[in-house]
Tab-separated table of C-alpha atoms and ligand atoms in Angstrom:
chain	number	residue	atom	x	y	z
V	1	MET	CA	72.511	25.984	62.681
V	2	SER	CA	74.095	22.838	61.284
V	3	GLY	CA	77.802	23.163	61.635
V	4	HIS	CA	77.666	26.950	61.900
V	5	GLY	CA	75.922	28.248	65.054
V	6	ALA	CA	76.035	26.955	68.617
V	7	ALA	CA	74.674	23.473	69.305
V	8	GLN	CA	70.981	23.381	70.190
V	9	PRO	CA	70.426	20.535	72.673
V	10	MET	CA	66.841	19.307	72.875
V	11	THR	CA	64.927	16.811	74.979
V	12	SER	CA	61.842	14.734	74.216
V	13	ALA	CA	59.811	13.441	77.168
V	14	PRO	CA	57.385	10.501	77.142
V	15	CYS	CA	54.030	11.937	76.038
V	16	GLY	CA	50.320	11.153	75.841
V	17	PRO	CA	48.608	10.142	72.584
V	18	LEU	CA	49.698	11.940	69.422
V	19	THR	CA	46.606	13.025	67.529
V	20	GLY	CA	45.655	15.289	64.652
V	21	THR	CA	46.908	16.127	61.186
V	22	ALA	CA	50.578	16.536	60.292
V	23	ASP	CA	51.206	18.693	57.220
V	24	VAL	CA	54.812	17.859	56.429
V	25	PRO	CA	56.932	20.013	54.085
V	26	GLY	CA	57.776	19.497	50.420
V	27	ASP	CA	60.007	16.746	49.123
V	28	LYS	CA	63.707	17.566	49.515
V	29	SER	CA	64.896	15.605	46.470
V	30	ILE	CA	62.307	17.207	44.181
V	31	SER	CA	62.926	20.674	45.650
V	32	HIS	CA	66.681	20.532	44.870
V	33	ARG	CA	65.957	19.308	41.347
V	34	SER	CA	63.332	22.019	40.789
V	35	PHE	CA	65.921	24.736	41.436
V	36	ILE	CA	68.626	23.046	39.363
V	37	LEU	CA	66.469	22.142	36.363
V	38	GLY	CA	64.804	25.564	36.542
V	39	ALA	CA	68.285	27.106	36.253
V	40	LEU	CA	68.977	24.947	33.187
V	41	CYS	CA	66.178	26.371	31.043
V	42	VAL	CA	65.632	29.796	29.617
V	43	GLY	CA	62.489	31.398	31.024
V	44	GLU	CA	60.549	31.177	34.272
V	45	THR	CA	59.994	27.945	36.194
V	46	ARG	CA	57.387	28.410	38.913
V	47	ILE	CA	57.547	26.178	41.992
V	48	THR	CA	54.970	25.766	44.769
V	49	GLY	CA	55.323	23.598	47.868
V	50	LEU	CA	59.124	23.957	47.825
V	51	LEU	CA	60.893	22.709	50.948
V	52	GLU	CA	62.462	25.776	52.554
V	53	GLY	CA	65.014	23.719	54.459
V	54	GLN	CA	68.604	24.953	54.620
V	55	ASP	CA	69.813	22.296	52.158
V	56	VAL	CA	67.467	23.482	49.426
V	57	LEU	CA	68.070	27.168	50.163
V	58	ASP	CA	71.797	26.522	49.745
V	59	THR	CA	71.101	24.979	46.324
V	60	GLY	CA	68.997	28.023	45.389
V	61	ARG	CA	71.872	30.319	46.352
V	62	ALA	CA	74.263	28.209	44.289
V	63	MET	CA	72.012	28.528	41.219
V	64	GLN	CA	72.163	32.295	41.647
V	65	ALA	CA	75.952	32.114	41.809
V	66	PHE	CA	75.926	30.351	38.414
V	67	GLY	CA	73.742	33.119	36.940
V	68	ALA	CA	70.101	32.091	37.459
V	69	GLN	CA	67.620	34.390	39.189
V	70	VAL	CA	65.901	32.718	42.140
V	71	ILE	CA	62.976	34.637	43.615
V	72	GLN	CA	60.690	33.905	46.573
V	73	HIS	CA	57.081	35.068	46.181
V	74	GLY	CA	55.624	33.596	49.371
V	75	ALA	CA	55.876	30.537	51.617
V	76	GLY	CA	57.042	27.658	49.400
V	77	ASP	CA	56.272	29.746	46.302
V	78	TRP	CA	59.352	30.451	44.178
V	79	SER	CA	60.422	31.128	40.637
V	80	VAL	CA	63.665	30.492	38.825
V	81	HIS	CA	64.675	32.376	35.691
V	82	GLY	CA	67.248	30.048	34.214
V	83	VAL	CA	70.193	30.440	31.887
V	84	GLY	CA	69.717	27.322	29.750
V	85	VAL	CA	71.759	24.157	29.221
V	86	GLY	CA	75.418	25.224	28.898
V	87	GLY	CA	74.570	28.730	30.107
V	88	PHE	CA	76.096	28.609	33.602
V	89	GLY	CA	78.511	31.480	34.283
V	90	GLU	CA	81.569	31.171	36.521
V	91	PRO	CA	80.744	31.858	40.192
V	92	GLU	CA	82.609	34.768	41.755
V	93	ASN	CA	83.108	32.971	45.023
V	94	ILE	CA	83.213	29.574	46.686
V	95	ILE	CA	79.903	27.637	46.601
V	96	ASP	CA	78.918	26.571	50.132
V	97	CYS	CA	76.488	23.647	49.992
V	98	GLY	CA	76.172	23.481	53.780
V	99	ASN	CA	75.129	19.977	54.876
V	100	SER	CA	73.808	18.765	51.540
V	101	GLY	CA	75.319	15.833	49.655
V	102	THR	CA	72.474	15.971	47.169
V	103	GLY	CA	73.058	19.680	46.576
V	104	VAL	CA	76.793	19.497	45.984
V	105	ARG	CA	76.785	16.296	43.932
V	106	LEU	CA	73.967	17.370	41.611
V	107	ILE	CA	75.429	20.846	41.157
V	108	MET	CA	78.884	19.433	40.381
V	109	GLY	CA	77.216	17.340	37.689
V	110	ALA	CA	75.264	20.279	36.316
V	111	MET	CA	78.423	22.429	35.869
V	112	ALA	CA	80.956	19.747	34.905
V	113	THR	CA	80.381	19.995	31.143
V	114	THR	CA	80.496	23.797	30.985
V	115	PRO	CA	83.997	25.348	30.597
V	116	ILE	CA	83.988	27.195	33.909
V	117	THR	CA	85.726	26.608	37.232
V	118	ALA	CA	83.919	26.384	40.564
V	119	THR	CA	85.052	25.580	44.100
V	120	PHE	CA	82.730	23.795	46.516
V	121	THR	CA	82.725	23.475	50.279
V	122	GLY	CA	80.310	22.520	53.049
V	123	ASP	CA	80.009	21.956	56.775
V	124	ALA	CA	82.120	19.445	58.722
V	125	SER	CA	79.728	16.614	57.829
V	126	LEU	CA	79.707	17.310	54.085
V	127	ASN	CA	83.464	17.937	53.963
V	128	GLY	CA	83.983	14.420	55.326
V	129	ARG	CA	81.895	12.672	52.639
V	130	PRO	CA	83.296	10.983	49.508
V	131	MET	CA	83.032	12.946	46.246
V	132	GLY	CA	85.076	10.533	44.105
V	133	ARG	CA	81.828	8.734	43.281
V	134	VAL	CA	80.840	11.870	41.317
V	135	THR	CA	84.221	13.109	40.099
V	136	ASP	CA	85.078	9.669	38.587
V	137	PRO	CA	82.243	9.807	36.021
V	138	MET	CA	82.800	13.570	35.534
V	139	ALA	CA	86.365	12.730	34.425
V	140	LEU	CA	84.900	10.616	31.587
V	141	PHE	CA	83.295	13.803	30.273
V	142	GLY	CA	86.672	15.577	30.556
V	143	ALA	CA	86.105	17.528	33.778
V	144	GLN	CA	88.941	17.782	36.305
V	145	ALA	CA	88.613	17.726	40.090
V	146	PHE	CA	91.098	19.000	42.674
V	147	GLY	CA	90.043	18.175	46.205
V	148	ARG	CA	91.430	17.057	49.529
V	149	ALA	CA	92.700	13.547	50.255
V	150	GLY	CA	90.123	10.822	49.714
V	151	GLY	CA	88.198	12.998	47.252
V	152	ARG	CA	86.839	15.297	49.970
V	153	LEU	CA	85.647	18.898	49.846
V	154	PRO	CA	86.703	21.663	49.575
V	155	MET	CA	87.116	20.810	45.932
V	156	THR	CA	87.554	22.700	42.670
V	157	ILE	CA	85.957	21.403	39.479
V	158	VAL	CA	87.262	22.570	36.112
V	159	GLY	CA	84.420	21.945	33.697
V	160	ALA	CA	84.965	20.258	30.332
V	161	ARG	CA	84.767	22.062	27.006
V	162	ASP	CA	82.973	20.273	24.120
V	163	ALA	CA	82.116	17.186	26.167
V	164	VAL	CA	80.631	14.172	24.414
V	165	GLY	CA	78.201	11.639	25.846
V	166	VAL	CA	79.455	8.670	27.862
V	167	GLU	CA	78.293	5.249	28.998
V	168	TYR	CA	78.505	4.760	32.754
V	169	THR	CA	77.493	1.977	35.108
V	170	VAL	CA	76.854	3.434	38.560
V	171	PRO	CA	78.966	1.303	40.923
V	172	MET	CA	76.841	1.818	44.053
V	173	PRO	CA	73.096	2.331	44.522
V	174	SER	CA	73.076	6.151	44.451
V	175	ALA	CA	70.497	8.476	42.969
V	176	GLN	CA	72.880	11.356	43.541
V	177	VAL	CA	75.581	9.812	41.337
V	178	LYS	CA	73.088	8.771	38.664
V	179	SER	CA	71.627	12.285	38.683
V	180	ALA	CA	75.039	13.972	38.528
V	181	VAL	CA	75.865	11.961	35.385
V	182	LEU	CA	72.510	12.776	33.781
V	183	LEU	CA	72.874	16.489	34.555
V	184	ALA	CA	76.417	16.520	33.142
V	185	ALA	CA	75.137	14.690	30.056
V	186	LEU	CA	72.745	17.553	29.321
V	187	ASN	CA	75.579	19.677	27.940
V	188	ALA	CA	77.468	16.832	26.249
V	189	ARG	CA	77.057	16.147	22.536
V	190	GLY	CA	75.232	12.965	21.564
V	191	GLU	CA	73.870	10.201	23.725
V	192	THR	CA	74.699	9.272	27.314
V	193	ARG	CA	73.757	5.891	28.764
V	194	VAL	CA	73.587	5.419	32.527
V	195	ILE	CA	73.217	1.889	33.827
V	196	GLU	CA	71.894	1.170	37.315
V	197	ARG	CA	72.249	-2.284	38.822
V	198	GLU	CA	69.654	-1.402	41.469
V	199	ALA	CA	66.843	1.070	40.904
V	200	THR	CA	67.185	4.239	42.998
V	201	ARG	CA	64.832	7.200	43.301
V	202	ASP	CA	63.875	8.296	39.798
V	203	HIS	CA	62.954	11.967	40.275
V	204	THR	CA	65.691	13.202	37.926
V	205	GLU	CA	64.474	10.966	35.092
V	206	ARG	CA	60.833	11.933	35.610
V	207	MET	CA	61.601	15.641	35.887
V	208	LEU	CA	63.969	15.694	32.893
V	209	ALA	CA	61.174	14.154	30.817
V	210	GLY	CA	58.791	16.796	32.205
V	211	PHE	CA	61.217	19.587	31.209
V	212	GLY	CA	61.246	18.218	27.644
V	213	ALA	CA	64.511	16.244	27.520
V	214	ASP	CA	64.726	13.235	25.217
V	215	ILE	CA	65.165	10.536	27.860
V	216	ALA	CA	64.232	6.856	27.841
V	217	VAL	CA	64.354	4.300	30.633
V	218	GLU	CA	64.534	0.586	29.919
V	219	ASP	CA	64.261	-2.160	32.508
V	220	THR	CA	66.233	-5.070	31.094
V	221	GLY	CA	65.223	-7.381	33.923
V	222	LYS	CA	68.808	-7.218	35.176
V	223	ASP	CA	69.582	-3.480	34.976
V	224	ARG	CA	67.906	-0.138	34.508
V	225	VAL	CA	69.288	1.612	31.434
V	226	ILE	CA	68.704	5.363	31.052
V	227	THR	CA	69.429	6.969	27.696
V	228	LEU	CA	69.591	10.761	27.404
V	229	GLN	CA	70.236	12.849	24.268
V	230	GLY	CA	72.529	15.791	24.985
V	231	GLN	CA	72.027	19.524	24.434
V	232	PRO	CA	68.235	19.716	24.638
V	233	ASP	CA	66.319	22.988	24.922
V	234	LEU	CA	64.729	22.416	28.300
V	235	GLN	CA	61.350	24.105	28.698
V	236	PRO	CA	60.439	25.970	31.907
V	237	GLN	CA	57.774	24.240	33.981
V	238	THR	CA	55.202	24.808	36.694
V	239	ILE	CA	55.991	22.407	39.528
V	240	ALA	CA	53.861	21.504	42.559
V	241	VAL	CA	56.281	19.701	44.877
V	242	PRO	CA	54.637	16.732	46.634
V	243	ARG	CA	55.137	16.293	50.382
V	244	ASP	CA	58.199	14.370	51.471
V	245	PRO	CA	57.744	10.690	52.423
V	246	SER	CA	61.083	10.872	54.257
V	247	SER	CA	59.694	13.635	56.495
V	248	ALA	CA	56.288	11.908	56.821
V	249	ALA	CA	58.195	8.954	58.271
V	250	PHE	CA	58.744	10.820	61.565
V	251	PRO	CA	55.131	11.601	62.599
V	252	VAL	CA	54.026	8.210	61.191
V	253	CYS	CA	56.564	6.276	63.273
V	254	ALA	CA	55.920	8.412	66.358
V	255	ALA	CA	52.207	7.533	66.171
V	256	LEU	CA	53.025	3.817	65.917
V	257	ILE	CA	55.009	3.794	69.187
V	258	VAL	CA	53.038	6.211	71.409
V	259	GLU	CA	50.038	4.637	73.140
V	260	GLY	CA	46.613	5.831	71.959
V	261	SER	CA	47.943	7.790	68.949
V	262	ASP	CA	46.022	8.390	65.716
V	263	VAL	CA	47.710	10.728	63.209
V	264	LEU	CA	46.825	11.666	59.624
V	265	VAL	CA	49.671	12.727	57.314
V	266	PRO	CA	48.042	14.005	54.115
V	267	GLY	CA	49.311	14.203	50.550
V	268	ILE	CA	52.432	12.048	50.742
V	269	GLY	CA	54.234	11.031	47.557
V	270	LEU	CA	54.343	7.221	47.324
V	271	ASN	CA	56.670	6.872	44.344
V	272	PRO	CA	57.736	3.198	44.590
V	273	THR	CA	61.404	4.257	44.589
V	274	ARG	CA	60.741	6.083	47.898
V	275	ALA	CA	58.011	4.194	49.766
V	276	GLY	CA	59.937	1.166	51.090
V	277	LEU	CA	59.585	2.184	54.744
V	278	PHE	CA	55.799	2.126	54.649
V	279	THR	CA	55.770	-1.354	53.080
V	280	THR	CA	58.184	-2.534	55.786
V	281	LEU	CA	56.129	-1.046	58.620
V	282	ARG	CA	52.988	-2.758	57.317
V	283	GLU	CA	54.867	-6.072	57.152
V	284	MET	CA	55.848	-5.553	60.799
V	285	GLY	CA	52.174	-5.256	61.697
V	286	ALA	CA	51.872	-1.480	61.893
V	287	ASP	CA	48.382	-0.018	61.772
V	288	LEU	CA	49.235	2.201	58.805
V	289	THR	CA	46.670	2.770	56.066
V	290	TYR	CA	46.670	4.645	52.769
V	291	GLU	CA	43.563	6.798	52.393
V	292	ASN	CA	42.321	8.768	49.396
V	293	GLU	CA	44.894	7.243	47.011
V	294	ARG	CA	45.331	9.362	43.889
V	295	VAL	CA	47.801	10.490	41.221
V	296	GLU	CA	49.142	14.072	41.371
V	297	GLY	CA	51.680	15.482	38.921
V	298	GLY	CA	52.315	11.970	37.629
V	299	GLU	CA	53.224	10.649	41.104
V	300	PRO	CA	51.121	8.304	43.289
V	301	VAL	CA	49.968	10.153	46.412
V	302	ALA	CA	47.929	9.130	49.492
V	303	ASP	CA	46.982	10.374	52.944
V	304	LEU	CA	48.748	8.191	55.502
V	305	ARG	CA	46.917	7.256	58.691
V	306	ALA	CA	49.029	5.827	61.496
V	307	ARG	CA	47.703	4.525	64.804
V	308	PHE	CA	49.421	3.135	67.894
V	309	SER	CA	50.551	-0.411	67.046
V	310	PRO	CA	51.381	-2.501	70.131
V	311	ASP	CA	51.692	-5.782	68.198
V	312	MET	CA	54.540	-5.010	65.790
V	313	LYS	CA	57.043	-7.825	65.134
V	314	GLY	CA	60.641	-7.548	63.962
V	315	ILE	CA	61.290	-8.722	60.393
V	316	ALA	CA	64.188	-9.257	57.988
V	317	VAL	CA	64.039	-6.236	55.689
V	318	PRO	CA	64.751	-7.440	52.123
V	319	PRO	CA	68.096	-5.961	50.921
V	320	ALA	CA	66.491	-5.346	47.512
V	321	ARG	CA	64.253	-2.789	49.215
V	322	ALA	CA	67.154	-0.802	50.701
V	323	ALA	CA	67.390	1.892	48.025
V	324	SER	CA	63.686	2.712	48.344
V	325	MET	CA	64.025	3.450	52.068
V	326	ILE	CA	67.699	4.364	52.416
V	327	ASP	CA	67.010	7.544	54.414
V	328	GLU	CA	64.478	5.790	56.642
V	329	TYR	CA	66.672	3.176	58.378
V	330	PRO	CA	67.387	5.454	61.362
V	331	ILE	CA	63.687	5.919	62.165
V	332	LEU	CA	62.942	2.270	61.319
V	333	SER	CA	65.513	1.258	63.937
V	334	ILE	CA	63.540	3.247	66.520
V	335	VAL	CA	60.282	1.480	65.599
V	336	ALA	CA	62.174	-1.834	65.688
V	337	ALA	CA	63.166	-1.123	69.309
V	338	PHE	CA	59.443	-0.919	70.192
V	339	ALA	CA	58.530	-4.134	68.307
V	340	GLU	CA	58.836	-7.719	69.578
V	341	GLY	CA	61.750	-9.746	68.202
V	342	VAL	CA	64.673	-8.939	65.964
V	343	THR	CA	64.669	-6.563	62.998
V	344	ASP	CA	67.450	-7.514	60.600
V	345	MET	CA	68.683	-4.901	58.097
V	346	GLN	CA	71.156	-6.216	55.505
V	347	GLY	CA	72.850	-4.731	52.439
V	348	VAL	CA	72.960	-1.199	53.848
V	349	LYS	CA	76.604	-0.131	53.705
V	350	GLU	CA	75.597	3.149	52.026
V	351	LEU	CA	74.306	4.174	55.477
V	352	ARG	CA	77.912	4.576	56.554
V	353	VAL	CA	78.531	7.489	54.123
V	354	LYS	CA	75.443	9.617	54.730
V	355	GLU	CA	75.415	12.895	56.717
V	356	SER	CA	76.955	10.675	59.424
V	357	ASP	CA	77.833	6.986	59.666
V	358	ARG	CA	74.202	6.244	60.421
V	359	ILE	CA	74.701	2.661	61.612
V	360	ASP	CA	77.314	3.790	64.132
V	361	ALA	CA	75.383	6.897	65.233
V	362	MET	CA	72.128	4.987	65.754
V	363	ALA	CA	73.804	1.974	67.380
V	364	LYS	CA	75.581	4.139	69.980
V	365	GLY	CA	72.476	6.186	70.831
V	366	LEU	CA	70.196	3.125	70.950
V	367	ARG	CA	72.614	1.287	73.238
V	368	ALA	CA	72.741	4.354	75.520
V	369	ALA	CA	68.916	4.171	75.595
V	370	GLY	CA	69.080	0.522	76.714
V	371	VAL	CA	68.490	-1.209	73.356
V	372	THR	CA	70.600	-4.128	72.045
V	373	VAL	CA	72.119	-3.492	68.604
V	374	ASP	CA	74.435	-5.801	66.645
V	375	GLU	CA	76.242	-4.499	63.596
V	376	GLY	CA	78.659	-5.327	60.786
V	377	GLU	CA	80.020	-3.329	57.868
V	378	ASP	CA	76.818	-3.572	55.816
V	379	TRP	CA	74.193	-4.825	58.271
V	380	TRP	CA	72.675	-4.208	61.684
V	381	LYS	CA	70.099	-5.861	63.895
V	382	ILE	CA	67.881	-4.399	66.590
V	383	THR	CA	66.460	-6.572	69.359
V	384	GLY	CA	62.995	-5.192	70.069
V	385	MET	CA	61.828	-4.574	73.637
V	386	GLY	CA	58.099	-4.310	73.005
V	387	PRO	CA	55.780	-1.298	73.125
V	388	LYS	CA	56.524	-0.309	76.729
V	389	GLY	CA	60.002	-1.760	77.024
V	390	VAL	CA	62.475	0.908	75.809
V	391	PRO	CA	64.230	2.595	78.773
V	392	GLY	CA	65.450	5.869	77.111
V	393	GLY	CA	66.986	8.263	79.655
V	394	ALA	CA	70.131	9.131	77.677
V	395	THR	CA	71.624	11.780	75.403
V	396	ALA	CA	72.475	10.847	71.809
V	397	GLU	CA	74.947	12.604	69.517
V	398	ALA	CA	73.304	14.027	66.398
V	399	ARG	CA	76.616	14.311	64.478
V	400	LEU	CA	75.334	17.117	62.231
V	401	ASP	CA	72.724	14.671	60.924
V	402	HIS	CA	69.085	15.792	60.856
V	403	ARG	CA	67.671	12.270	60.637
V	404	ILE	CA	69.680	11.063	63.637
V	405	ALA	CA	68.458	14.010	65.733
V	406	MET	CA	64.793	13.501	64.772
V	407	SER	CA	64.951	9.730	65.283
V	408	PHE	CA	66.136	9.986	68.893
V	409	LEU	CA	63.593	12.687	69.705
V	410	ILE	CA	60.878	10.288	68.451
V	411	LEU	CA	62.332	7.521	70.659
V	412	GLY	CA	61.842	9.750	73.726
V	413	MET	CA	58.102	10.076	72.996
V	414	GLY	CA	57.473	6.349	73.521
V	415	ALA	CA	60.234	5.465	75.988
V	416	GLN	CA	60.075	5.061	79.771
V	417	GLN	CA	62.260	8.141	80.289
V	418	ALA	CA	63.062	11.235	78.245
V	419	MET	CA	65.678	11.117	75.476
V	420	ALA	CA	67.882	14.065	74.559
V	421	VAL	CA	70.017	14.960	71.553
V	422	ASP	CA	73.105	17.139	71.847
V	423	ASP	CA	72.166	19.257	68.801
V	424	ALA	CA	68.767	19.619	67.145
V	425	GLY	CA	70.077	22.408	64.863
V	426	PRO	CA	70.607	20.098	61.835
V	427	ILE	CA	66.855	19.346	61.714
V	428	ALA	CA	66.458	22.679	59.908
V	429	THR	CA	68.239	21.235	56.862
V	430	SER	CA	65.214	19.110	55.898
V	431	PHE	CA	62.300	19.636	58.326
V	432	PRO	CA	62.417	23.157	59.771
V	433	ILE	CA	58.905	22.889	61.286
V	434	PHE	CA	59.581	19.542	63.028
V	435	GLN	CA	59.393	20.825	66.619
V	436	GLY	CA	56.189	22.825	66.114
V	437	LEU	CA	54.504	20.087	64.077
V	438	MET	CA	55.287	17.328	66.573
V	439	GLY	CA	54.359	19.626	69.482
V	440	ALA	CA	50.957	20.327	67.907
V	441	LEU	CA	50.313	16.556	67.768
V	442	GLY	CA	51.056	16.301	71.496
V	443	ALA	CA	54.815	15.669	71.730
V	444	ASP	CA	56.797	17.220	74.583
V	445	LEU	CA	59.928	18.615	72.894
V	446	ARG	CA	61.974	21.233	74.699
V	447	PRO	CA	65.236	23.022	74.012
V	448	LEU	CA	67.793	22.500	76.776
V	449	ASP	CA	69.950	25.404	77.930
V	450	GLY	CA	73.583	24.927	76.971
D	1	S3P	C1	69.049	11.618	47.311
D	1	S3P	C2	69.659	10.406	47.174
D	1	S3P	C3	70.080	9.572	48.316
D	1	S3P	C4	69.471	10.041	49.623
D	1	S3P	C5	69.508	11.534	49.765
D	1	S3P	C6	68.743	12.190	48.632
D	1	S3P	C7	68.660	12.361	46.111
D	1	S3P	O1	71.496	9.645	48.443
D	1	S3P	O2	70.124	9.451	50.719
D	1	S3P	O3	68.936	11.941	50.993
D	1	S3P	O4	67.883	13.336	46.209
D	1	S3P	O5	69.126	11.988	45.013
D	1	S3P	P1	72.481	8.626	47.673
D	1	S3P	O6	72.482	8.939	46.240
D	1	S3P	O7	73.836	8.884	48.307
D	1	S3P	O8	71.948	7.262	47.993
């Protein structure tokens, strides 16, 4: 799979109505953090609903390499016996984080204030992504980083001894960077203050509080200021991972563009730092409702019901909403192609440093499918062709990026002709049951030979 095995080309043909219930897997962000925080307390953390995607499994393996015990009891049911804050041992070998930016950046943070040395690598996608955004704040704690040009993996981190807390303003909207600093701060003496100019997903803050850390978050009106006291005794937890809104996005958006569809996606976490796509779709005129709204494990949750929506209109997506839907722009661009009018997405330059340059990857594939896309460094616009207007009939490059592969397979479901991707293998990083789940709703997804 991603970056390792042979490419797995796949095609998606126009299909009849998508109907039924889509039980999507656990949240990827929370699953990574469950393994890492579990490893940072002494005792057993029990996790249910864990996403068993390759990214998370790679993080689990890394926690074992640092000395935690990670045990699977059944599907999605895991426990971690951790080593405590400051208890990481030196790994015997190189840590391979596969395709996962979240995995490698959070783990670098978690080990950077322990006096051990670790070397990290990943697949071709991850080894092309910038790590300076994490190693810069790690240097303030006293950690050293030795990587390839441009701060790329493979990279060796020499952890700091006797680190003290820092104050750091995160220079880009990134939950990974914020989280790396907070995890490093756990083993630093005294207080660390992390300042965010734009709010990003807050799972690390919520989970650190749940594990017993002394953490406070203040919204100053201008910034978000997070204060964490170092060297806490984290307490093992029982965690029920909510289902991933970023995975729910795919069956939801497929239902909106395929005639006659009516799909229920139950139990989706609607944390406001993650739910921007659903707000945007509703503003576009999507028939998307929240049913059975409730609170589970401190997070707002609802069952999402999505029906075919032939009257969607393009909108200007507010840049202030970008962080809350940063992983959803690829699939939004597909929905935008099936709406009337222009969808304008501004303030999204972070999309260029994800698993792929997502603006470039989507623009090229959409153009091959007959859709007009305009783009600049930090913006792009899609000219919608209406519910029956997207030609399709092309092959898009997935570029080792799960969300690019899934997005183009969804396009094929509503287009005039089938759409193919050159490699569906990366889908296993975040949504290993994608093909079966979409097939059960009525999609026509097929592997292509060679
Ligand atoms: C994530 C943060 C986001 C997101 C990624 C998961 C996280 O990355 O794109 O899929 O779990 O913290 P950035 O921090 O680079 O925005």
